[in-house]
Amino acid sequence: MFTFANNANCTHAQYSVRKYKHMKFLFIIILAFAFNAALGQTNLISFSGHSTAEGLNQPIRSTQDQGVNGIEVSYHFDAAVQTELINKSEVFQQLSIKDFSHIQEVGRPAMPAHIDLVAIPEGADYELVISHDVALVRSGFQIYPALQPARDTEGAPEPEFEIDRDFYKTNALYPSEPVTIKGIIKIRGLRYAMVQISPIQYNPSTGQIFMHENLNFELRFSGANRFIDCSQHSKHALSVLSNFPINGQSIKKEEQKYFINNALPLTTGNSKNYIIITHANFLAAADSLAKWKRQMGYTVEVVSQSSWTTAQVRNAVHSRYANWTPKPDYMVIIGD
């Protein structure tokens, strides 16, 4: 049990406690004010023209998969989040859409965007057709620029502010189209179109944004009768390939049809699931890994040499991939 020596000391202690609480409260207010000054306010803006949005709903996507003839895709958007960001007294707005990322062209406006992967049939030509309603135009925007990606390193500084001032004087829509093909990637011989959906376009010169409540696009295919040669791939590989694109069901149907008609697929070239590349010094470890994988049901080949060059490793893998049917699924390198 503690007691104060006299009432004067007690009064002084109570005053010190009150003063501490008062200073702590003022510090919290100042900190909150500084935080709000940096971020500004956040609110929802509607795609439909209403003064306020009812809520931030996930965009609605519907698809009509037409197999080797193409795919039709429709998007509906309700609202976007508008956040004010301040850099050295210059006010910007950042626009965000639920489950969408942003265009990452450093220094240029970070507009909301999303990539849909669409599988392209083997040997097919393709054509992108876009349709959309009349855009809702809003004024008074200076969109925050995209910055360099943050480094995933402890203690690394935040990306510095960068802006392409010349681009912000451009009197043209960015991006130029609400739907574009950003590129074609190839995985195990199957092509995928990277279709970018950008429901908000921006004119940096006028400060106007153009909001598309409904976006529709069709990727049309011609000149093909299948997506992939299923005989060249394992069931596992086909299941992975069909999980990437939004028209993956078409690949699954081809896969199911193939394995119904080919219960025991033909294998050539001593095909294996696993390739293990190793130095002779680590052969025992490689053999142990191979034994474990075989117990799990995989087929494995261990390739060992007393020395390796980069070209030799590449050739060892490429030659097996080119000559084996089905293609190998995994490759492991053991060394130091």
mmCIF file of C-alpha atoms in Angstrom:
data_model
loop_
_atom_site.group_PDB
_atom_site.id
_atom_site.type_symbol
_atom_site.label_atom_id
_atom_site.label_comp_id
_atom_site.label_asym_id
_atom_site.label_seq_id
_atom_site.Cartn_x
_atom_site.Cartn_y
_atom_site.Cartn_z
ATOM 1 C CA MET A 1 0.000 0.000 0.000
ATOM 2 C CA PHE A 2 1.299 3.400 -1.041
ATOM 3 C CA THR A 3 0.474 6.759 0.570
ATOM 4 C CA PHE A 4 1.410 10.327 -0.342
ATOM 5 C CA ALA A 5 3.424 12.263 2.211
ATOM 6 C CA ASN A 6 0.922 15.151 2.261
ATOM 7 C CA ASN A 7 -2.000 16.686 0.352
ATOM 8 C CA ALA A 8 0.291 19.019 -1.601
ATOM 9 C CA ASN A 9 2.169 16.110 -3.098
ATOM 10 C CA CYS A 10 -1.143 14.389 -3.871
ATOM 11 C CA THR A 11 -2.461 17.460 -5.672
ATOM 12 C CA HIS A 12 0.755 17.781 -7.673
ATOM 13 C CA ALA A 13 0.601 14.121 -8.738
ATOM 14 C CA GLN A 14 -3.045 14.448 -9.856
ATOM 15 C CA TYR A 15 -2.145 17.568 -11.855
ATOM 16 C CA SER A 16 0.743 15.722 -13.539
ATOM 17 C CA VAL A 17 -1.548 12.839 -14.533
ATOM 18 C CA ARG A 18 -4.160 15.245 -15.972
ATOM 19 C CA LYS A 19 -1.443 17.157 -17.845
ATOM 20 C CA TYR A 20 -0.049 13.914 -19.293
ATOM 21 C CA LYS A 21 -3.482 12.783 -20.490
ATOM 22 C CA HIS A 22 -4.142 16.206 -22.010
ATOM 23 C CA MET A 23 -0.828 16.196 -23.895
ATOM 24 C CA LYS A 24 -1.447 12.621 -25.099
ATOM 25 C CA PHE A 25 -4.878 13.633 -26.399
ATOM 26 C CA LEU A 26 -3.405 16.634 -28.245
ATOM 27 C CA PHE A 27 -0.722 14.402 -29.769
ATOM 28 C CA ILE A 28 -3.359 11.986 -31.084
ATOM 29 C CA ILE A 29 -5.328 14.872 -32.607
ATOM 30 C CA ILE A 30 -2.214 16.281 -34.297
ATOM 31 C CA LEU A 31 -1.247 12.831 -35.610
ATOM 32 C CA ALA A 32 -4.737 12.222 -36.974
ATOM 33 C CA PHE A 33 -4.759 15.634 -38.628
ATOM 34 C CA ALA A 34 -1.407 14.972 -40.282
ATOM 35 C CA PHE A 35 -2.581 11.558 -41.499
ATOM 36 C CA ASN A 36 -5.761 12.991 -42.995
ATOM 37 C CA ALA A 37 -3.821 15.809 -44.612
ATOM 38 C CA ALA A 38 -1.646 13.266 -46.425
ATOM 39 C CA LEU A 39 -4.484 10.979 -47.490
ATOM 40 C CA GLY A 40 -7.401 13.360 -47.824
ATOM 41 C CA GLN A 41 -10.941 12.046 -47.973
ATOM 42 C CA THR A 42 -12.297 8.821 -49.437
ATOM 43 C CA ASN A 43 -15.678 8.364 -51.075
ATOM 44 C CA LEU A 44 -17.515 6.197 -53.583
ATOM 45 C CA ILE A 45 -18.355 7.380 -57.084
ATOM 46 C CA SER A 46 -21.072 5.700 -59.109
ATOM 47 C CA PHE A 47 -20.745 4.387 -62.654
ATOM 48 C CA SER A 48 -24.459 4.955 -63.277
ATOM 49 C CA GLY A 49 -24.576 8.718 -62.710
ATOM 50 C CA HIS A 50 -26.164 8.710 -59.250
ATOM 51 C CA SER A 51 -24.756 11.363 -56.927
ATOM 52 C CA THR A 52 -23.608 8.684 -54.490
ATOM 53 C CA ALA A 53 -23.030 4.964 -54.848
ATOM 54 C CA GLU A 54 -24.978 2.522 -52.685
ATOM 55 C CA GLY A 55 -21.964 0.354 -51.958
ATOM 56 C CA LEU A 56 -18.724 -1.075 -53.285
ATOM 57 C CA ASN A 57 -19.750 -4.289 -55.017
ATOM 58 C CA GLN A 58 -17.525 -6.676 -56.870
ATOM 59 C CA PRO A 59 -17.723 -6.221 -60.660
ATOM 60 C CA ILE A 60 -20.035 -8.751 -62.286
ATOM 61 C CA ARG A 61 -18.501 -10.805 -65.090
ATOM 62 C CA SER A 62 -20.475 -13.180 -67.303
ATOM 63 C CA THR A 63 -19.076 -15.332 -70.105
ATOM 64 C CA GLN A 64 -20.390 -17.319 -73.048
ATOM 65 C CA ASP A 65 -17.748 -19.851 -74.021
ATOM 66 C CA GLN A 66 -18.158 -20.835 -77.683
ATOM 67 C CA GLY A 67 -15.243 -23.248 -77.764
ATOM 68 C CA VAL A 68 -12.926 -22.994 -80.767
ATOM 69 C CA ASN A 69 -15.144 -20.244 -82.224
ATOM 70 C CA GLY A 70 -14.481 -17.735 -79.447
ATOM 71 C CA ILE A 71 -15.768 -16.320 -76.168
ATOM 72 C CA GLU A 72 -18.084 -13.439 -75.255
ATOM 73 C CA VAL A 73 -17.438 -11.563 -71.995
ATOM 74 C CA SER A 74 -19.609 -8.940 -70.275
ATOM 75 C CA TYR A 75 -18.716 -6.760 -67.280
ATOM 76 C CA HIS A 76 -20.963 -4.594 -65.104
ATOM 77 C CA PHE A 77 -19.550 -2.029 -62.662
ATOM 78 C CA ASP A 78 -21.355 -0.286 -59.791
ATOM 79 C CA ALA A 79 -18.848 1.983 -58.080
ATOM 80 C CA ALA A 80 -15.225 2.963 -57.641
ATOM 81 C CA VAL A 81 -13.396 4.263 -54.574
ATOM 82 C CA GLN A 82 -11.958 7.766 -54.876
ATOM 83 C CA THR A 83 -9.145 8.611 -52.446
ATOM 84 C CA GLU A 84 -7.368 11.953 -52.257
ATOM 85 C CA LEU A 85 -3.582 11.778 -52.057
ATOM 86 C CA ILE A 86 -1.383 14.809 -51.470
ATOM 87 C CA ASN A 87 2.216 15.145 -52.568
ATOM 88 C CA LYS A 88 3.933 18.406 -51.561
ATOM 89 C CA SER A 89 0.636 20.310 -51.493
ATOM 90 C CA GLU A 90 -0.388 18.919 -54.918
ATOM 91 C CA VAL A 91 -3.734 17.102 -54.708
ATOM 92 C CA PHE A 92 -4.315 13.884 -56.661
ATOM 93 C CA GLN A 93 -7.090 11.312 -56.791
ATOM 94 C CA GLN A 94 -6.575 7.577 -56.779
ATOM 95 C CA LEU A 95 -9.388 5.460 -58.228
ATOM 96 C CA SER A 96 -9.834 1.839 -57.181
ATOM 97 C CA ILE A 97 -12.274 -0.919 -58.133
ATOM 98 C CA LYS A 98 -12.837 -3.977 -55.983
ATOM 99 C CA ASP A 99 -10.643 -6.930 -57.065
ATOM 100 C CA PHE A 100 -8.947 -4.817 -59.754
ATOM 101 C CA SER A 101 -5.307 -3.709 -59.773
ATOM 102 C CA HIS A 102 -3.881 -0.663 -61.586
ATOM 103 C CA ILE A 103 -1.984 -0.013 -64.793
ATOM 104 C CA GLN A 104 1.681 0.020 -63.773
ATOM 105 C CA GLU A 105 3.265 2.391 -66.291
ATOM 106 C CA VAL A 106 5.482 4.351 -63.896
ATOM 107 C CA GLY A 107 4.833 8.085 -63.949
ATOM 108 C CA ARG A 108 1.565 7.761 -65.835
ATOM 109 C CA PRO A 109 -1.955 7.696 -64.322
ATOM 110 C CA ALA A 110 -2.590 4.559 -62.257
ATOM 111 C CA MET A 111 -5.950 3.637 -63.771
ATOM 112 C CA PRO A 112 -7.904 0.624 -62.447
ATOM 113 C CA ALA A 113 -7.378 -2.446 -64.626
ATOM 114 C CA HIS A 114 -7.687 -6.212 -64.647
ATOM 115 C CA ILE A 115 -6.224 -8.924 -66.883
ATOM 116 C CA ASP A 116 -8.336 -11.818 -68.162
ATOM 117 C CA LEU A 117 -6.415 -14.731 -69.658
ATOM 118 C CA VAL A 118 -8.137 -16.259 -72.693
ATOM 119 C CA ALA A 119 -6.850 -19.498 -74.221
ATOM 120 C CA ILE A 120 -6.389 -19.400 -78.014
ATOM 121 C CA PRO A 121 -6.959 -22.620 -80.000
ATOM 122 C CA GLU A 122 -3.989 -24.302 -81.640
ATOM 123 C CA GLY A 123 -3.134 -22.503 -84.898
ATOM 124 C CA ALA A 124 -6.112 -20.129 -84.684
ATOM 125 C CA ASP A 125 -6.325 -16.539 -85.845
ATOM 126 C CA TYR A 126 -8.050 -14.206 -83.389
ATOM 127 C CA GLU A 127 -9.929 -10.905 -83.428
ATOM 128 C CA LEU A 128 -11.005 -8.671 -80.534
ATOM 129 C CA VAL A 129 -14.405 -6.963 -80.867
ATOM 130 C CA ILE A 130 -15.447 -4.381 -78.233
ATOM 131 C CA SER A 131 -18.840 -2.859 -77.451
ATOM 132 C CA HIS A 132 -19.895 -0.594 -74.581
ATOM 133 C CA ASP A 133 -22.511 1.944 -73.572
ATOM 134 C CA VAL A 134 -22.004 5.707 -73.639
ATOM 135 C CA ALA A 135 -19.439 6.604 -70.989
ATOM 136 C CA LEU A 136 -20.347 8.728 -67.977
ATOM 137 C CA VAL A 137 -18.051 11.766 -67.923
ATOM 138 C CA ARG A 138 -16.876 13.358 -64.677
ATOM 139 C CA SER A 139 -14.558 16.361 -64.385
ATOM 140 C CA GLY A 140 -12.006 17.777 -61.963
ATOM 141 C CA PHE A 141 -9.562 14.878 -61.657
ATOM 142 C CA GLN A 142 -5.794 14.658 -61.442
ATOM 143 C CA ILE A 143 -5.137 10.933 -61.193
ATOM 144 C CA TYR A 144 -2.258 9.781 -58.987
ATOM 145 C CA PRO A 145 0.615 8.298 -61.017
ATOM 146 C CA ALA A 146 1.847 4.726 -60.863
ATOM 147 C CA LEU A 147 5.053 4.359 -58.837
ATOM 148 C CA GLN A 148 7.850 1.830 -58.890
ATOM 149 C CA PRO A 149 6.926 -1.439 -57.115
ATOM 150 C CA ALA A 150 7.813 -1.460 -53.427
ATOM 151 C CA ARG A 151 10.823 -3.608 -52.589
ATOM 152 C CA ASP A 152 10.077 -6.603 -50.398
ATOM 153 C CA THR A 153 13.118 -5.979 -48.205
ATOM 154 C CA GLU A 154 13.121 -5.076 -44.526
ATOM 155 C CA GLY A 155 13.997 -1.424 -44.076
ATOM 156 C CA ALA A 156 13.675 -0.585 -47.771
ATOM 157 C CA PRO A 157 12.344 2.949 -48.401
ATOM 158 C CA GLU A 158 8.936 3.535 -49.939
ATOM 159 C CA PRO A 159 8.914 4.164 -53.715
ATOM 160 C CA GLU A 160 9.611 7.785 -54.569
ATOM 161 C CA PHE A 161 6.951 9.925 -56.187
ATOM 162 C CA GLU A 162 7.357 9.985 -59.974
ATOM 163 C CA ILE A 163 5.211 11.753 -62.556
ATOM 164 C CA ASP A 164 5.532 12.168 -66.314
ATOM 165 C CA ARG A 165 4.579 15.850 -66.584
ATOM 166 C CA ASP A 166 4.622 15.784 -70.381
ATOM 167 C CA PHE A 167 2.203 12.863 -70.482
ATOM 168 C CA TYR A 168 -0.174 14.679 -68.109
ATOM 169 C CA LYS A 169 -0.475 17.395 -70.777
ATOM 170 C CA THR A 170 -1.709 14.863 -73.354
ATOM 171 C CA ASN A 171 -5.176 15.585 -74.740
ATOM 172 C CA ALA A 172 -6.122 11.940 -75.333
ATOM 173 C CA LEU A 173 -7.798 9.102 -73.458
ATOM 174 C CA TYR A 174 -5.664 6.819 -71.318
ATOM 175 C CA PRO A 175 -5.823 3.963 -71.859
ATOM 176 C CA SER A 176 -6.852 4.538 -75.469
ATOM 177 C CA GLU A 177 -9.413 1.693 -75.366
ATOM 178 C CA PRO A 178 -11.330 0.218 -72.410
ATOM 179 C CA VAL A 179 -10.437 -3.310 -73.575
ATOM 180 C CA THR A 180 -7.116 -4.224 -75.198
ATOM 181 C CA ILE A 181 -4.911 -7.260 -75.779
ATOM 182 C CA LYS A 182 -1.704 -6.445 -73.907
ATOM 183 C CA GLY A 183 0.205 -9.429 -75.190
ATOM 184 C CA ILE A 184 0.290 -13.149 -75.913
ATOM 185 C CA ILE A 185 2.004 -15.587 -73.574
ATOM 186 C CA LYS A 186 2.718 -19.244 -74.243
ATOM 187 C CA ILE A 187 2.716 -22.002 -71.622
ATOM 188 C CA ARG A 188 3.576 -25.547 -72.722
ATOM 189 C CA GLY A 189 2.719 -24.580 -76.293
ATOM 190 C CA LEU A 190 -0.733 -23.188 -75.468
ATOM 191 C CA ARG A 191 -1.234 -19.493 -76.255
ATOM 192 C CA TYR A 192 -3.081 -17.162 -73.887
ATOM 193 C CA ALA A 193 -4.262 -13.658 -74.757
ATOM 194 C CA MET A 194 -3.768 -11.135 -71.945
ATOM 195 C CA VAL A 195 -6.957 -9.068 -72.234
ATOM 196 C CA GLN A 196 -6.836 -5.866 -70.161
ATOM 197 C CA ILE A 197 -10.147 -4.450 -68.918
ATOM 198 C CA SER A 198 -10.027 -0.739 -68.019
ATOM 199 C CA PRO A 199 -13.537 0.532 -67.210
ATOM 200 C CA ILE A 200 -12.320 4.075 -66.419
ATOM 201 C CA GLN A 201 -10.428 6.113 -69.013
ATOM 202 C CA TYR A 202 -8.780 9.445 -68.289
ATOM 203 C CA ASN A 203 -7.906 12.557 -70.271
ATOM 204 C CA PRO A 204 -4.960 14.113 -68.387
ATOM 205 C CA SER A 205 -5.212 17.443 -70.206
ATOM 206 C CA THR A 206 -8.900 18.092 -69.455
ATOM 207 C CA GLY A 207 -9.007 16.297 -66.088
ATOM 208 C CA GLN A 208 -12.016 14.237 -67.186
ATOM 209 C CA ILE A 209 -12.665 10.569 -66.471
ATOM 210 C CA PHE A 210 -14.876 8.373 -68.651
ATOM 211 C CA MET A 211 -16.679 5.639 -66.702
ATOM 212 C CA HIS A 212 -18.087 2.586 -68.492
ATOM 213 C CA GLU A 213 -20.843 0.949 -66.460
ATOM 214 C CA ASN A 214 -21.102 -1.956 -68.923
ATOM 215 C CA LEU A 215 -18.253 -3.355 -71.004
ATOM 216 C CA ASN A 216 -18.566 -6.199 -73.506
ATOM 217 C CA PHE A 217 -15.934 -7.851 -75.620
ATOM 218 C CA GLU A 218 -15.677 -10.873 -77.848
ATOM 219 C CA LEU A 219 -12.531 -12.730 -78.797
ATOM 220 C CA ARG A 220 -13.293 -14.509 -82.063
ATOM 221 C CA PHE A 221 -11.271 -17.489 -83.292
ATOM 222 C CA SER A 222 -10.965 -18.946 -86.777
ATOM 223 C CA GLY A 223 -9.011 -21.687 -88.514
ATOM 224 C CA ALA A 224 -8.743 -24.201 -85.664
ATOM 225 C CA ASN A 225 -10.528 -27.342 -84.484
ATOM 226 C CA ARG A 226 -8.917 -27.844 -81.066
ATOM 227 C CA PHE A 227 -7.177 -25.938 -78.297
ATOM 228 C CA ILE A 228 -4.393 -28.377 -77.543
ATOM 229 C CA ASP A 229 -2.964 -31.765 -78.469
ATOM 230 C CA CYS A 230 -3.875 -33.637 -75.297
ATOM 231 C CA SER A 231 -1.598 -36.562 -76.172
ATOM 232 C CA GLN A 232 1.417 -34.319 -75.533
ATOM 233 C CA HIS A 233 0.565 -33.611 -71.903
ATOM 234 C CA SER A 234 -0.162 -35.453 -68.667
ATOM 235 C CA LYS A 235 -3.496 -35.180 -66.879
ATOM 236 C CA HIS A 236 -1.838 -32.983 -64.286
ATOM 237 C CA ALA A 237 -0.453 -30.580 -66.890
ATOM 238 C CA LEU A 238 -3.812 -30.345 -68.674
ATOM 239 C CA SER A 239 -5.611 -29.571 -65.417
ATOM 240 C CA VAL A 240 -3.148 -26.751 -64.722
ATOM 241 C CA LEU A 241 -3.415 -25.335 -68.248
ATOM 242 C CA SER A 242 -7.214 -25.293 -68.076
ATOM 243 C CA ASN A 243 -7.245 -23.469 -64.723
ATOM 244 C CA PHE A 244 -5.551 -20.315 -66.063
ATOM 245 C CA PRO A 245 -8.007 -18.946 -68.676
ATOM 246 C CA ILE A 246 -11.623 -17.836 -68.371
ATOM 247 C CA ASN A 247 -12.503 -20.269 -71.185
ATOM 248 C CA GLY A 248 -10.792 -23.185 -69.468
ATOM 249 C CA GLN A 249 -13.936 -25.332 -69.663
ATOM 250 C CA SER A 250 -13.302 -25.806 -73.384
ATOM 251 C CA ILE A 251 -9.894 -27.305 -72.599
ATOM 252 C CA LYS A 252 -11.416 -29.507 -69.885
ATOM 253 C CA LYS A 253 -13.948 -30.877 -72.396
ATOM 254 C CA GLU A 254 -11.172 -31.767 -74.831
ATOM 255 C CA GLU A 255 -9.211 -33.381 -71.996
ATOM 256 C CA GLN A 256 -12.186 -35.460 -70.831
ATOM 257 C CA LYS A 257 -12.965 -36.607 -74.368
ATOM 258 C CA TYR A 258 -9.355 -37.584 -74.980
ATOM 259 C CA PHE A 259 -8.958 -39.663 -71.818
ATOM 260 C CA ILE A 260 -12.297 -41.406 -72.369
ATOM 261 C CA ASN A 261 -11.020 -42.604 -75.741
ATOM 262 C CA ASN A 262 -7.448 -43.187 -74.542
ATOM 263 C CA ALA A 263 -7.504 -44.820 -71.120
ATOM 264 C CA LEU A 264 -3.793 -45.654 -71.458
ATOM 265 C CA PRO A 265 -2.147 -42.796 -73.387
ATOM 266 C CA LEU A 266 0.736 -43.740 -75.693
ATOM 267 C CA THR A 267 4.142 -42.839 -74.286
ATOM 268 C CA THR A 268 7.286 -42.388 -76.353
ATOM 269 C CA GLY A 269 10.937 -41.647 -75.709
ATOM 270 C CA ASN A 270 10.957 -43.187 -72.192
ATOM 271 C CA SER A 271 8.711 -40.355 -71.006
ATOM 272 C CA LYS A 272 8.905 -39.442 -67.329
ATOM 273 C CA ASN A 273 7.083 -37.003 -65.036
ATOM 274 C CA TYR A 274 10.228 -35.853 -63.249
ATOM 275 C CA ILE A 275 13.694 -34.858 -64.444
ATOM 276 C CA ILE A 276 16.387 -34.493 -61.775
ATOM 277 C CA ILE A 277 19.590 -32.766 -62.906
ATOM 278 C CA THR A 278 22.488 -33.230 -60.498
ATOM 279 C CA HIS A 279 26.252 -33.216 -60.065
ATOM 280 C CA ALA A 280 27.878 -36.585 -59.440
ATOM 281 C CA ASN A 281 28.760 -35.454 -55.904
ATOM 282 C CA PHE A 282 25.041 -35.245 -55.091
ATOM 283 C CA LEU A 283 23.923 -38.411 -56.856
ATOM 284 C CA ALA A 284 23.021 -40.149 -53.595
ATOM 285 C CA ALA A 285 20.721 -37.293 -52.603
ATOM 286 C CA ALA A 286 19.178 -37.275 -56.083
ATOM 287 C CA ASP A 287 18.560 -41.029 -55.915
ATOM 288 C CA SER A 288 16.874 -40.630 -52.510
ATOM 289 C CA LEU A 289 14.571 -37.939 -53.915
ATOM 290 C CA ALA A 290 13.830 -40.079 -56.971
ATOM 291 C CA LYS A 291 12.958 -43.078 -54.778
ATOM 292 C CA TRP A 292 10.560 -40.974 -52.716
ATOM 293 C CA LYS A 293 8.880 -39.545 -55.829
ATOM 294 C CA ARG A 294 8.492 -43.024 -57.339
ATOM 295 C CA GLN A 295 6.797 -44.175 -54.145
ATOM 296 C CA MET A 296 4.352 -41.307 -54.656
ATOM 297 C CA GLY A 297 3.518 -42.577 -58.147
ATOM 298 C CA TYR A 298 5.767 -40.387 -60.293
ATOM 299 C CA THR A 299 8.139 -41.635 -62.962
ATOM 300 C CA VAL A 300 11.619 -40.146 -62.602
ATOM 301 C CA GLU A 301 14.876 -39.889 -64.533
ATOM 302 C CA VAL A 302 18.071 -38.803 -62.788
ATOM 303 C CA VAL A 303 20.638 -37.153 -65.065
ATOM 304 C CA SER A 304 24.090 -36.905 -63.467
ATOM 305 C CA GLN A 305 27.446 -35.577 -64.696
ATOM 306 C CA SER A 306 30.736 -34.636 -63.057
ATOM 307 C CA SER A 307 30.387 -31.083 -64.396
ATOM 308 C CA TRP A 308 27.672 -28.981 -66.003
ATOM 309 C CA THR A 309 27.490 -25.846 -68.085
ATOM 310 C CA THR A 310 24.389 -23.715 -68.515
ATOM 311 C CA ALA A 311 24.047 -24.895 -72.112
ATOM 312 C CA GLN A 312 24.315 -28.556 -71.074
ATOM 313 C CA VAL A 313 21.548 -28.180 -68.487
ATOM 314 C CA ARG A 314 19.328 -26.423 -71.024
ATOM 315 C CA ASN A 315 19.961 -29.070 -73.689
ATOM 316 C CA ALA A 316 19.335 -31.932 -71.259
ATOM 317 C CA VAL A 317 15.910 -30.546 -70.413
ATOM 318 C CA HIS A 318 14.956 -29.326 -73.900
ATOM 319 C CA SER A 319 15.850 -32.590 -75.638
ATOM 320 C CA ARG A 320 13.660 -34.580 -73.260
ATOM 321 C CA TYR A 321 10.812 -32.095 -73.517
ATOM 322 C CA ALA A 322 10.972 -32.255 -77.332
ATOM 323 C CA ASN A 323 11.157 -36.060 -77.594
ATOM 324 C CA TRP A 324 8.958 -37.295 -74.758
ATOM 325 C CA THR A 325 5.226 -37.902 -75.055
ATOM 326 C CA PRO A 326 3.653 -36.802 -72.801
ATOM 327 C CA LYS A 327 5.926 -33.910 -71.871
ATOM 328 C CA PRO A 328 7.614 -33.940 -68.426
ATOM 329 C CA ASP A 329 5.877 -31.968 -65.679
ATOM 330 C CA TYR A 330 8.711 -31.195 -63.249
ATOM 331 C CA MET A 331 12.423 -30.450 -63.294
ATOM 332 C CA VAL A 332 14.673 -30.294 -60.223
ATOM 333 C CA ILE A 333 18.324 -29.212 -60.040
ATOM 334 C CA ILE A 334 20.413 -30.454 -57.104
ATOM 335 C CA GLY A 335 23.793 -28.838 -56.510
ATOM 336 C CA ASP A 336 25.576 -26.194 -54.494
#
